[in-house]
Tab-separated table of C-alpha atoms (C1' of nucleotides) in Angstrom:
chain	number	residue	atom	x	y	z
N	246	UNK	CA	23.909	-1.193	9.921
N	247	UNK	CA	23.224	1.261	7.179
N	248	UNK	CA	26.158	0.096	5.130
N	249	UNK	CA	24.922	-0.074	1.535
N	250	UNK	CA	25.655	-3.239	-0.341
N	251	UNK	CA	25.592	-5.449	2.711
N	252	UNK	CA	22.453	-7.470	3.192
N	253	UNK	CA	22.553	-10.570	5.264
N	254	UNK	CA	19.621	-12.422	3.760
N	255	UNK	CA	21.754	-15.203	2.314
N	256	UNK	CA	23.580	-16.079	5.462
N	257	UNK	CA	27.057	-14.929	4.571
N	258	UNK	CA	28.280	-11.478	5.417
N	259	UNK	CA	29.394	-10.051	2.096
N	260	UNK	CA	31.082	-10.923	-1.183
N	261	UNK	CA	32.828	-14.211	-0.488
N	262	UNK	CA	33.891	-15.779	-3.782
N	263	UNK	CA	33.720	-19.277	-2.270
N	264	UNK	CA	32.943	-21.483	-5.208
N	265	UNK	CA	31.564	-21.272	-8.694
N	266	UNK	CA	31.465	-17.914	-10.358
N	267	UNK	CA	30.913	-16.320	-6.990
N	268	UNK	CA	32.523	-13.013	-7.753
N	269	UNK	CA	29.612	-11.017	-9.109
N	270	UNK	CA	27.117	-12.500	-6.681
N	271	UNK	CA	26.300	-9.298	-4.839
N	272	UNK	CA	26.272	-7.267	-8.001
N	273	UNK	CA	23.689	-9.490	-9.667
N	274	UNK	CA	21.567	-9.626	-6.547
N	275	UNK	CA	21.785	-5.852	-6.488
N	276	UNK	CA	20.581	-5.646	-10.070
N	277	UNK	CA	17.489	-7.705	-9.305
N	278	UNK	CA	16.627	-5.677	-6.214
N	279	UNK	CA	16.915	-2.478	-8.212
N	280	UNK	CA	14.411	-3.868	-10.688
N	281	UNK	CA	12.081	-4.594	-7.784
N	282	UNK	CA	12.379	-1.034	-6.511
N	283	UNK	CA	11.766	0.391	-9.958
N	284	UNK	CA	8.630	-1.710	-10.348
N	285	UNK	CA	7.342	-0.751	-6.907
N	286	UNK	CA	7.616	2.873	-7.948
N	287	UNK	CA	5.638	2.169	-11.088
N	288	UNK	CA	2.911	-0.210	-9.989
N	289	UNK	CA	3.033	-0.300	-6.222
N	290	UNK	CA	4.199	-3.063	-3.942
N	291	UNK	CA	1.579	-5.574	-4.907
N	292	UNK	CA	0.836	-6.472	-8.437
N	293	UNK	CA	4.499	-7.258	-8.771
N	294	UNK	CA	5.270	-10.720	-10.075
N	295	UNK	CA	8.557	-12.559	-10.196
N	296	UNK	CA	8.251	-12.645	-13.960
N	297	UNK	CA	7.863	-8.868	-14.094
N	298	UNK	CA	10.977	-8.488	-12.002
N	299	UNK	CA	12.918	-10.845	-14.231
N	300	UNK	CA	11.844	-8.959	-17.348
N	301	UNK	CA	12.614	-5.570	-15.809
N	302	UNK	CA	16.059	-6.748	-14.726
N	303	UNK	CA	16.669	-8.351	-18.097
N	304	UNK	CA	17.315	-11.759	-16.608
N	305	UNK	CA	15.525	-15.090	-16.548
N	306	UNK	CA	12.991	-16.144	-13.974
N	307	UNK	CA	15.346	-18.911	-12.961
N	308	UNK	CA	18.021	-16.434	-11.980
N	309	UNK	CA	15.651	-14.414	-9.848
N	310	UNK	CA	14.619	-17.585	-8.084
N	311	UNK	CA	18.202	-18.577	-7.623
N	312	UNK	CA	19.009	-15.411	-5.706
N	313	UNK	CA	15.739	-15.277	-3.785
N	314	UNK	CA	14.148	-18.543	-2.840
N	315	UNK	CA	10.764	-16.924	-2.219
N	316	UNK	CA	9.010	-13.745	-3.237
N	317	UNK	CA	8.863	-12.697	0.371
N	318	UNK	CA	12.648	-12.851	0.683
N	319	UNK	CA	12.938	-10.714	-2.427
N	320	UNK	CA	10.596	-8.027	-1.116
N	321	UNK	CA	12.350	-8.105	2.218
N	322	UNK	CA	15.675	-7.519	0.516
N	323	UNK	CA	14.157	-4.612	-1.395
N	324	UNK	CA	12.902	-3.176	1.881
N	325	UNK	CA	16.348	-3.451	3.442
N	326	UNK	CA	17.868	-1.827	0.418
N	327	UNK	CA	15.572	1.174	0.362
N	328	UNK	CA	16.216	1.650	4.065
N	329	UNK	CA	19.949	1.491	3.538
N	330	UNK	CA	19.695	3.857	0.600
N	331	UNK	CA	17.760	6.369	2.675
N	332	UNK	CA	20.188	6.098	5.542
N	333	UNK	CA	23.056	6.608	3.119
N	334	UNK	CA	21.457	9.760	1.688
N	335	UNK	CA	20.931	11.273	5.120
N	336	UNK	CA	24.397	10.170	6.208
N	337	UNK	CA	25.921	11.865	3.188
N	338	UNK	CA	24.067	15.050	4.021
N	339	UNK	CA	25.402	14.897	7.547
N	340	UNK	CA	28.931	14.394	6.317
N	341	UNK	CA	28.614	17.284	3.850
N	342	UNK	CA	27.161	19.547	6.495
N	343	UNK	CA	30.335	19.323	8.531
N	344	UNK	CA	30.022	21.704	11.463
N	345	UNK	CA	27.113	23.735	10.173
N	346	UNK	CA	24.551	25.035	12.629
N	347	UNK	CA	21.953	22.551	13.921
N	348	UNK	CA	19.232	24.445	12.131
N	349	UNK	CA	21.051	24.157	8.816
N	350	UNK	CA	21.599	20.451	9.353
N	351	UNK	CA	17.966	19.833	10.254
N	352	UNK	CA	16.859	21.702	7.167
N	353	UNK	CA	19.236	19.617	5.067
N	354	UNK	CA	17.757	16.424	6.501
N	355	UNK	CA	14.261	17.687	5.776
N	356	UNK	CA	15.274	18.408	2.207
N	357	UNK	CA	16.467	14.835	1.914
N	358	UNK	CA	13.108	13.504	3.120
N	359	UNK	CA	10.984	15.539	0.723
N	360	UNK	CA	10.304	14.686	-2.930
N	361	UNK	CA	12.381	17.522	-4.338
N	362	UNK	CA	13.409	15.618	-7.471
N	363	UNK	CA	12.584	12.402	-9.298
N	364	UNK	CA	15.148	10.408	-7.363
N	365	UNK	CA	13.763	11.393	-3.988
N	366	UNK	CA	10.208	11.138	-5.208
N	367	UNK	CA	10.743	7.582	-6.306
N	368	UNK	CA	12.497	6.584	-3.093
N	369	UNK	CA	9.752	8.102	-0.948
N	370	UNK	CA	7.083	6.482	-3.067
N	371	UNK	CA	8.682	3.108	-2.449
N	372	UNK	CA	8.969	3.952	1.224
N	373	UNK	CA	5.281	4.712	1.444
N	374	UNK	CA	4.416	1.443	-0.248
N	375	UNK	CA	6.380	-0.384	2.431
N	376	UNK	CA	4.831	1.741	5.164
N	377	UNK	CA	1.393	0.662	4.005
N	378	UNK	CA	2.515	-2.941	4.139
N	379	UNK	CA	3.971	-2.421	7.590
N	380	UNK	CA	0.430	-1.893	8.840
N	381	UNK	CA	-0.327	-5.560	8.266
N	382	UNK	CA	3.183	-7.030	8.627
N	383	UNK	CA	4.643	-6.616	12.072
N	384	UNK	CA	8.291	-7.207	11.194
N	385	UNK	CA	8.167	-4.510	8.546
N	386	UNK	CA	6.726	-2.168	11.139
N	387	UNK	CA	9.532	-2.978	13.546
N	388	UNK	CA	12.159	-2.149	10.966
N	389	UNK	CA	10.442	1.126	10.087
N	390	UNK	CA	10.146	2.032	13.745
N	391	UNK	CA	13.865	1.476	14.186
N	392	UNK	CA	14.577	3.796	11.279
N	393	UNK	CA	12.355	6.520	12.670
N	394	UNK	CA	13.984	5.976	16.033
N	395	UNK	CA	17.388	6.732	14.582
N	396	UNK	CA	16.141	9.879	12.912
N	397	UNK	CA	14.473	10.884	16.147
N	398	UNK	CA	17.696	10.440	18.096
N	399	UNK	CA	19.555	12.455	15.511
N	400	UNK	CA	17.077	15.303	15.812
N	401	UNK	CA	17.266	15.140	19.602
N	402	UNK	CA	21.037	15.435	19.409
N	403	UNK	CA	20.896	18.410	17.078
N	404	UNK	CA	18.233	20.197	19.104
N	405	UNK	CA	20.168	19.626	22.311
N	406	UNK	CA	23.257	21.114	20.742
N	407	UNK	CA	21.262	24.129	19.620
N	408	UNK	CA	19.668	24.612	23.003
N	409	UNK	CA	22.994	24.390	24.799
N	410	UNK	CA	24.342	27.008	22.422
N	411	UNK	CA	21.448	29.297	23.274
N	412	UNK	CA	19.850	29.115	19.857
N	413	UNK	CA	16.509	27.998	21.257
N	414	UNK	CA	14.363	28.735	24.252
N	415	UNK	CA	16.054	27.143	27.276
N	416	UNK	CA	12.885	25.301	28.310
N	417	UNK	CA	12.383	23.645	24.924
N	418	UNK	CA	10.831	20.172	25.190
N	419	UNK	CA	13.317	18.484	22.931
N	420	UNK	CA	11.618	15.122	22.686
N	421	UNK	CA	8.312	16.645	21.671
N	422	UNK	CA	10.057	19.005	19.315
N	423	UNK	CA	11.867	16.160	17.583
N	424	UNK	CA	8.621	14.217	17.197
N	425	UNK	CA	6.921	17.295	15.840
N	426	UNK	CA	9.603	17.916	13.248
N	427	UNK	CA	9.824	14.333	12.065
N	428	UNK	CA	6.065	13.890	11.842
N	429	UNK	CA	5.708	17.193	10.052
N	430	UNK	CA	8.331	16.293	7.487
N	431	UNK	CA	6.740	12.915	6.911
N	432	UNK	CA	3.294	14.422	6.529
N	433	UNK	CA	4.561	17.088	4.177
N	434	UNK	CA	6.298	14.413	2.156
N	435	UNK	CA	3.109	12.392	1.798
N	436	UNK	CA	1.029	15.413	0.884
N	437	UNK	CA	3.576	16.492	-1.663
N	438	UNK	CA	3.618	13.030	-3.221
N	439	UNK	CA	-0.164	13.140	-3.505
N	440	UNK	CA	0.093	16.559	-5.080
N	441	UNK	CA	-1.600	18.498	-2.306
N	442	UNK	CA	1.255	20.944	-2.376
N	443	UNK	CA	4.558	21.527	-4.100
N	444	UNK	CA	8.047	20.721	-2.798
N	445	UNK	CA	8.740	24.433	-2.502
N	446	UNK	CA	5.701	24.993	-0.338
N	447	UNK	CA	6.645	22.021	1.811
N	448	UNK	CA	10.112	23.443	2.390
N	449	UNK	CA	8.632	26.837	3.199
N	450	UNK	CA	6.433	25.203	5.821
N	451	UNK	CA	9.468	23.493	7.313
N	452	UNK	CA	11.180	26.874	7.507
N	453	UNK	CA	8.121	28.366	9.173
N	454	UNK	CA	8.325	25.661	11.788
N	455	UNK	CA	12.056	26.078	12.273
N	456	UNK	CA	11.591	29.837	12.676
N	457	UNK	CA	9.427	29.059	15.627
N	458	UNK	CA	11.917	26.690	17.235
N	459	UNK	CA	15.137	28.632	16.834
N	460	UNK	CA	15.510	32.033	18.405
N	461	UNK	CA	18.630	33.360	16.774
E	158	UNK	CA	-20.854	15.596	-0.956
E	159	UNK	CA	-19.829	13.746	2.107
E	160	UNK	CA	-23.355	12.547	2.728
E	161	UNK	CA	-23.080	8.975	4.025
E	162	UNK	CA	-25.137	6.384	2.241
E	163	UNK	CA	-25.052	8.117	-1.092
E	164	UNK	CA	-22.565	6.724	-3.574
E	165	UNK	CA	-23.048	7.365	-7.228
E	166	UNK	CA	-21.253	4.334	-8.599
E	167	UNK	CA	-24.402	2.679	-9.910
E	168	UNK	CA	-25.765	5.629	-11.804
E	169	UNK	CA	-28.852	6.382	-9.763
E	170	UNK	CA	-28.832	8.845	-6.924
E	171	UNK	CA	-30.082	6.861	-3.959
E	172	UNK	CA	-32.535	4.154	-2.918
E	173	UNK	CA	-34.902	3.917	-5.848
E	174	UNK	CA	-37.024	0.771	-5.537
E	175	UNK	CA	-37.470	0.609	-9.311
E	176	UNK	CA	-37.875	-3.078	-10.053
E	177	UNK	CA	-37.148	-6.476	-8.613
E	178	UNK	CA	-36.411	-6.666	-4.950
E	179	UNK	CA	-35.002	-3.165	-5.181
E	180	UNK	CA	-35.730	-2.066	-1.674
E	181	UNK	CA	-32.697	-3.366	0.142
E	182	UNK	CA	-30.365	-2.622	-2.727
E	183	UNK	CA	-28.303	0.022	-0.974
E	184	UNK	CA	-28.277	-1.913	2.238
E	185	UNK	CA	-26.821	-5.021	0.612
E	186	UNK	CA	-24.295	-3.017	-1.331
E	187	UNK	CA	-23.397	-1.379	1.935
E	188	UNK	CA	-22.900	-4.755	3.589
E	189	UNK	CA	-20.458	-5.866	0.910
E	190	UNK	CA	-18.476	-2.651	1.039
E	191	UNK	CA	-18.188	-2.959	4.803
E	192	UNK	CA	-16.716	-6.420	4.343
E	193	UNK	CA	-14.187	-4.933	1.928
E	194	UNK	CA	-13.171	-2.285	4.453
E	195	UNK	CA	-12.838	-4.873	7.205
E	196	UNK	CA	-10.608	-7.014	5.015
E	197	UNK	CA	-8.446	-4.055	3.993
E	198	UNK	CA	-7.814	-3.395	7.649
E	199	UNK	CA	-6.775	-6.997	8.182
E	200	UNK	CA	-4.722	-7.835	5.112
E	201	UNK	CA	-4.157	-4.585	3.282
E	202	UNK	CA	-5.634	-3.390	0.024
E	203	UNK	CA	-4.100	-6.039	-2.148
E	204	UNK	CA	-4.343	-9.676	-1.368
E	205	UNK	CA	-8.087	-9.189	-1.244
E	206	UNK	CA	-10.068	-11.513	-3.474
E	207	UNK	CA	-13.712	-11.369	-4.435
E	208	UNK	CA	-14.186	-14.733	-2.753
E	209	UNK	CA	-12.736	-13.418	0.491
E	210	UNK	CA	-15.136	-10.503	0.377
E	211	UNK	CA	-18.089	-12.776	-0.266
E	212	UNK	CA	-17.130	-15.015	2.651
E	213	UNK	CA	-16.567	-12.060	4.976
E	214	UNK	CA	-19.906	-10.541	4.050
E	215	UNK	CA	-21.615	-13.905	4.354
E	216	UNK	CA	-22.943	-13.824	0.794
E	217	UNK	CA	-22.234	-15.688	-2.410
E	218	UNK	CA	-19.626	-14.698	-4.955
E	219	UNK	CA	-22.400	-14.218	-7.475
E	220	UNK	CA	-23.995	-11.575	-5.307
E	221	UNK	CA	-20.785	-9.626	-4.948
E	222	UNK	CA	-20.324	-9.694	-8.689
E	223	UNK	CA	-23.895	-8.642	-9.221
E	224	UNK	CA	-23.431	-5.457	-7.240
E	225	UNK	CA	-19.946	-4.733	-8.571
E	226	UNK	CA	-19.225	-5.723	-12.108
E	227	UNK	CA	-15.478	-5.559	-11.598
E	228	UNK	CA	-13.111	-5.714	-8.675
E	229	UNK	CA	-11.983	-2.222	-9.485
E	230	UNK	CA	-15.510	-0.870	-9.086
E	231	UNK	CA	-15.750	-2.588	-5.733
E	232	UNK	CA	-12.532	-1.070	-4.443
E	233	UNK	CA	-13.557	2.304	-5.775
E	234	UNK	CA	-16.830	2.089	-3.870
E	235	UNK	CA	-14.911	1.175	-0.722
E	236	UNK	CA	-12.691	4.203	-1.254
E	237	UNK	CA	-15.701	6.481	-1.626
E	238	UNK	CA	-17.216	5.017	1.483
E	239	UNK	CA	-14.190	5.487	3.683
E	240	UNK	CA	-13.950	9.058	2.451
E	241	UNK	CA	-17.587	9.689	3.239
E	242	UNK	CA	-17.210	8.042	6.622
E	243	UNK	CA	-14.244	10.238	7.467
E	244	UNK	CA	-16.046	13.361	6.322
E	245	UNK	CA	-19.036	12.366	8.430
E	246	UNK	CA	-16.874	11.923	11.518
E	247	UNK	CA	-15.290	15.342	11.124
E	248	UNK	CA	-18.647	16.866	10.289
E	249	UNK	CA	-20.146	15.420	13.447
E	250	UNK	CA	-17.297	16.875	15.467
E	251	UNK	CA	-17.934	20.257	13.917
E	252	UNK	CA	-21.615	20.066	14.708
E	253	UNK	CA	-20.925	18.996	18.280
E	254	UNK	CA	-18.393	21.770	18.741
E	255	UNK	CA	-21.047	24.394	18.171
E	256	UNK	CA	-19.485	27.785	18.775
E	257	UNK	CA	-16.388	26.616	20.616
E	258	UNK	CA	-13.152	28.491	20.117
E	259	UNK	CA	-11.218	27.800	16.895
E	260	UNK	CA	-8.434	26.222	18.897
E	261	UNK	CA	-10.836	23.783	20.526
E	262	UNK	CA	-12.348	22.904	17.173
E	263	UNK	CA	-8.968	22.347	15.561
E	264	UNK	CA	-7.949	20.108	18.418
E	265	UNK	CA	-11.180	18.160	18.029
E	266	UNK	CA	-10.486	17.650	14.342
E	267	UNK	CA	-6.980	16.497	15.135
E	268	UNK	CA	-8.385	14.010	17.634
E	269	UNK	CA	-10.612	12.675	14.899
E	270	UNK	CA	-7.646	12.155	12.578
E	271	UNK	CA	-5.497	10.275	15.073
E	272	UNK	CA	-5.798	6.568	15.944
E	273	UNK	CA	-7.166	7.143	19.424
E	274	UNK	CA	-9.279	3.982	19.447
E	275	UNK	CA	-9.812	0.850	17.402
E	276	UNK	CA	-12.454	2.477	15.220
E	277	UNK	CA	-10.231	5.375	14.232
E	278	UNK	CA	-7.203	3.122	13.930
E	279	UNK	CA	-8.983	0.896	11.476
E	280	UNK	CA	-10.314	3.797	9.434
E	281	UNK	CA	-6.892	5.437	9.241
E	282	UNK	CA	-5.278	2.144	8.348
E	283	UNK	CA	-7.686	1.781	5.430
E	284	UNK	CA	-6.996	5.382	4.489
E	285	UNK	CA	-3.283	4.750	4.359
E	286	UNK	CA	-3.774	1.694	2.176
E	287	UNK	CA	-5.655	3.861	-0.303
E	288	UNK	CA	-3.063	6.607	-0.038
E	289	UNK	CA	-0.396	4.138	-1.064
E	290	UNK	CA	-2.520	3.133	-4.016
E	291	UNK	CA	-3.077	6.770	-4.927
E	292	UNK	CA	0.633	6.993	-5.709
E	293	UNK	CA	0.124	4.774	-8.740
E	294	UNK	CA	-3.535	5.548	-9.555
E	295	UNK	CA	-4.143	9.136	-10.557
E	296	UNK	CA	-7.893	9.221	-9.953
E	297	UNK	CA	-7.440	7.996	-6.400
E	298	UNK	CA	-4.903	10.762	-5.875
E	299	UNK	CA	-7.333	13.357	-7.209
E	300	UNK	CA	-10.022	12.257	-4.780
E	301	UNK	CA	-7.600	12.321	-1.865
E	302	UNK	CA	-6.373	15.752	-2.883
E	303	UNK	CA	-9.922	17.026	-2.867
E	304	UNK	CA	-10.429	15.689	0.637
E	305	UNK	CA	-7.274	17.323	1.918
E	306	UNK	CA	-8.324	20.493	0.158
E	307	UNK	CA	-11.567	20.579	2.118
E	308	UNK	CA	-9.759	20.051	5.389
E	309	UNK	CA	-7.304	22.745	4.425
E	310	UNK	CA	-10.090	25.218	3.710
E	311	UNK	CA	-11.705	24.356	7.005
E	312	UNK	CA	-8.480	25.047	8.875
E	313	UNK	CA	-7.985	28.299	6.979
E	314	UNK	CA	-11.460	29.374	8.005
E	315	UNK	CA	-10.871	28.544	11.653
E	316	UNK	CA	-7.483	30.221	11.738
E	317	UNK	CA	-8.863	33.333	10.098
E	318	UNK	CA	-11.605	33.515	12.687
E	319	UNK	CA	-9.030	33.177	15.452
E	320	UNK	CA	-6.781	35.826	13.982
E	321	UNK	CA	-9.623	38.271	13.542
E	322	UNK	CA	-10.532	37.681	17.185
E	323	UNK	CA	-6.999	38.499	18.223
E	324	UNK	CA	-6.188	34.998	19.382
E	325	UNK	CA	-3.127	34.727	17.150
E	326	UNK	CA	-0.362	36.972	15.985
E	327	UNK	CA	-1.861	39.435	13.487
E	328	UNK	CA	0.768	38.633	10.836
E	329	UNK	CA	0.106	34.893	10.912
E	330	UNK	CA	0.565	33.243	7.515
E	331	UNK	CA	-2.676	31.340	7.581
E	332	UNK	CA	-2.151	29.252	4.471
E	333	UNK	CA	1.227	28.007	5.667
E	334	UNK	CA	-0.138	27.434	9.136
E	335	UNK	CA	-2.994	25.329	7.823
E	336	UNK	CA	-0.633	23.223	5.739
E	337	UNK	CA	1.633	22.805	8.725
E	338	UNK	CA	-1.161	21.618	10.981
E	339	UNK	CA	-2.670	19.215	8.476
E	340	UNK	CA	0.669	17.712	7.507
E	341	UNK	CA	1.669	17.398	11.129
E	342	UNK	CA	-1.527	15.605	12.051
E	343	UNK	CA	-1.174	13.262	9.110
E	344	UNK	CA	2.427	12.503	9.959
E	345	UNK	CA	1.616	11.940	13.602
E	346	UNK	CA	-1.178	9.635	12.576
E	347	UNK	CA	1.119	7.550	10.406
E	348	UNK	CA	3.821	7.356	13.060
E	349	UNK	CA	1.280	6.366	15.668
E	350	UNK	CA	-0.090	3.645	13.423
E	351	UNK	CA	3.415	2.301	12.952
E	352	UNK	CA	3.919	2.417	16.684
E	353	UNK	CA	6.598	5.059	16.737
E	354	UNK	CA	4.667	6.867	19.424
E	355	UNK	CA	1.430	6.617	21.343
E	356	UNK	CA	-1.835	8.465	20.651
E	357	UNK	CA	-1.312	10.451	23.852
E	358	UNK	CA	2.106	11.614	22.769
E	359	UNK	CA	0.726	12.539	19.363
E	360	UNK	CA	-1.992	14.665	20.953
E	361	UNK	CA	0.561	16.311	23.219
E	362	UNK	CA	2.622	17.237	20.160
E	363	UNK	CA	-0.460	18.741	18.550
E	364	UNK	CA	-1.000	20.799	21.686
E	365	UNK	CA	2.614	21.924	21.627
E	366	UNK	CA	2.091	23.117	18.096
E	367	UNK	CA	-1.197	24.838	18.911
E	368	UNK	CA	0.446	26.584	21.876
E	369	UNK	CA	2.780	28.178	19.415
E	370	UNK	CA	0.039	29.326	17.068
E	371	UNK	CA	-2.473	30.737	19.532
E	372	UNK	CA	-1.504	33.590	21.807
E	373	UNK	CA	-4.371	33.646	24.258
L	28	DA	C1'	-52.367	-12.971	-13.269
L	29	DG	C1'	-48.570	-12.043	-16.076
L	30	DC	C1'	-44.704	-9.848	-17.749
L	31	DA	C1'	-40.220	-7.802	-17.308
L	32	DA	C1'	-36.616	-6.481	-14.703
L	33	DA	C1'	-33.776	-7.416	-10.859
L	34	DT	C1'	-31.462	-10.749	-8.142
L	35	DC	C1'	-28.067	-14.153	-7.358
L	36	DA	C1'	-26.211	-19.114	-6.691
L	37	DA	C1'	-23.426	-22.226	-9.168
L	38	DG	C1'	-20.393	-23.553	-12.526
L	39	DT	C1'	-16.813	-22.693	-15.896
L	40	DC	C1'	-12.829	-20.811	-17.979
L	41	DA	C1'	-8.465	-18.815	-19.324
L	42	DA	C1'	-4.818	-16.387	-17.343
L	43	DC	C1'	-1.491	-15.832	-14.093
L	44	DC	C1'	0.758	-16.733	-9.982
L	45	DG	C1'	4.664	-18.694	-6.869
L	46	DT	C1'	7.185	-22.610	-6.523
L	47	DA	C1'	9.518	-26.946	-7.559
L	48	DT	C1'	12.355	-29.680	-10.420
L	49	DC	C1'	15.591	-30.967	-13.701
L	50	DG	C1'	19.532	-30.666	-16.553
L	51	DG	C1'	23.467	-28.685	-18.003
L	52	DA	C1'	27.057	-25.029	-18.144
L	53	DA	C1'	30.591	-22.553	-15.660
L	54	DT	C1'	34.007	-22.479	-12.160
L	55	DG	C1'	37.769	-23.143	-9.092
L	56	DG	C1'	39.928	-25.978	-5.313
L	57	DG	C1'	42.497	-30.268	-4.610
J	24	DC	C1'	42.233	-33.422	-14.475
J	25	DC	C1'	38.288	-34.057	-11.631
J	26	DC	C1'	34.605	-33.225	-9.069
J	27	DA	C1'	31.940	-30.636	-5.865
J	28	DT	C1'	29.679	-26.487	-6.006
J	29	DT	C1'	27.524	-22.603	-7.824
J	30	DC	C1'	24.813	-20.778	-11.231
J	31	DC	C1'	20.659	-20.476	-13.974
J	32	DG	C1'	17.620	-21.375	-18.155
J	33	DA	C1'	13.644	-24.189	-19.282
J	34	DT	C1'	9.606	-26.357	-18.188
J	35	DA	C1'	5.875	-27.876	-15.644
J	36	DC	C1'	2.488	-28.068	-11.825
J	37	DG	C1'	-1.050	-27.082	-8.585
J	38	DG	C1'	-3.588	-23.426	-6.930
J	39	DT	C1'	-5.963	-19.027	-7.091
J	40	DT	C1'	-7.764	-15.335	-9.372
J	41	DG	C1'	-11.220	-12.190	-11.870
J	42	DA	C1'	-14.498	-12.530	-15.166
J	43	DC	C1'	-18.128	-14.635	-17.582
J	44	DT	C1'	-22.332	-17.600	-18.486
J	45	DT	C1'	-26.388	-19.819	-17.279
J	46	DG	C1'	-30.627	-20.562	-15.378
J	47	DA	C1'	-33.734	-20.326	-11.532
J	48	DT	C1'	-36.063	-17.320	-8.457
J	49	DT	C1'	-38.012	-13.191	-6.655
J	50	DT	C1'	-40.217	-8.878	-6.982
J	51	DG	C1'	-43.012	-4.915	-8.442
J	52	DC	C1'	-45.819	-2.857	-11.814
J	53	DT	C1'	-49.846	-3.089	-14.742
DNA sequence: AGCAAATCAAGTCAACCGTATCGGAATGGG
DNA sequence: CCCATTCCGATACGGTTGACTTGATTTGCT
């Protein structure tokens, strides 16, 4: 889970080179999904047609249909991909952080979940499109919930570490605190996307909140 | 602004009874828009067709098209209506609150912005659908921004009152605090809609946050 | 009463959609 | 070399969509 480039929607596990050209299978699938994500960022999740995707990817409609038997499968693959991409970004941040303080790590994660540049803005925009769809598609909601669950567990781990090190009040309700942080970051992200405040302000608000959690 | 029953999309200001049947004009328009909102809650913003709306409202397609020349106008009217409805709900809460303490009022507002029952859940679900659309439609974003701006100003006012009364730390950064609260509530609302936590948990998190803002 | 505007059901249309099908090219194992 | 398999471009089809047109009916004002 969370390994980029591995989506199981075709039944096999990864690049297999069984028959035919086979070799560049994943790469071409990848290219189509990227076109889908780009279009979602431009026009939203709906209003996307298979023909638009084909044009954007620079391939024929037939090819798109070859890799995704239905439109639903295609969108599902795009959803998986944006989830994997997000997980990869956060994972990279975690790896880079090394043994920094919990507060530093949490702030780094927050930075990764805010639209601080065009790349993040686009990814979050796509994420919000899928979130809106999750409200009427239960399986999408389940996947999203799992993702938030992972982030929640990560925050719980970090906060526990901090508390044990004496960097927070000893009676800190860690579960509530993790929910608060994650919800706050998500809300700030949405409001920043809308333009209600700037990325800088959003980060400052995160810092304000962290000031109140950490004692050191 | 925010007065329910008054939408300016037809050019006149309110019920005018100029010619023809005239009298029930607003009422019928209202009925159609309500069908739109119901459908958005069921299937999302897209995937809605004029024929679906007509069926849901129990009227003919011709009637729908008579009151809204284009689909875009219809959706825009629905957007205005859900905004007005939300403003009315918050306004009612404010009126009911009378001269309660700022903390109580803020908590009441938060309650109104969380999916605590089916009515609120549906309204917030519709709101999120429009928020997703606002990411690719600038005018929708502008309207949303204005709404958040009003809520922000309201929170600033309440927090200032509390600070002047000595119920908060005197050096409280009110602007940041208002942004924090509003973003938190919005994030909690989204996460609750997804099912990441329950309305009760969300309210408890709000209380946790308020505990940290108010000293009394 | 009579006129004009408002109302609105029904039908039509062109555009676009997702999907299915077909035919052939490319490919690599046997 | 051969053939099964993958790949994929081209084309077509049935269905739905938003928009438009038409004509009948209703309503309020004079």
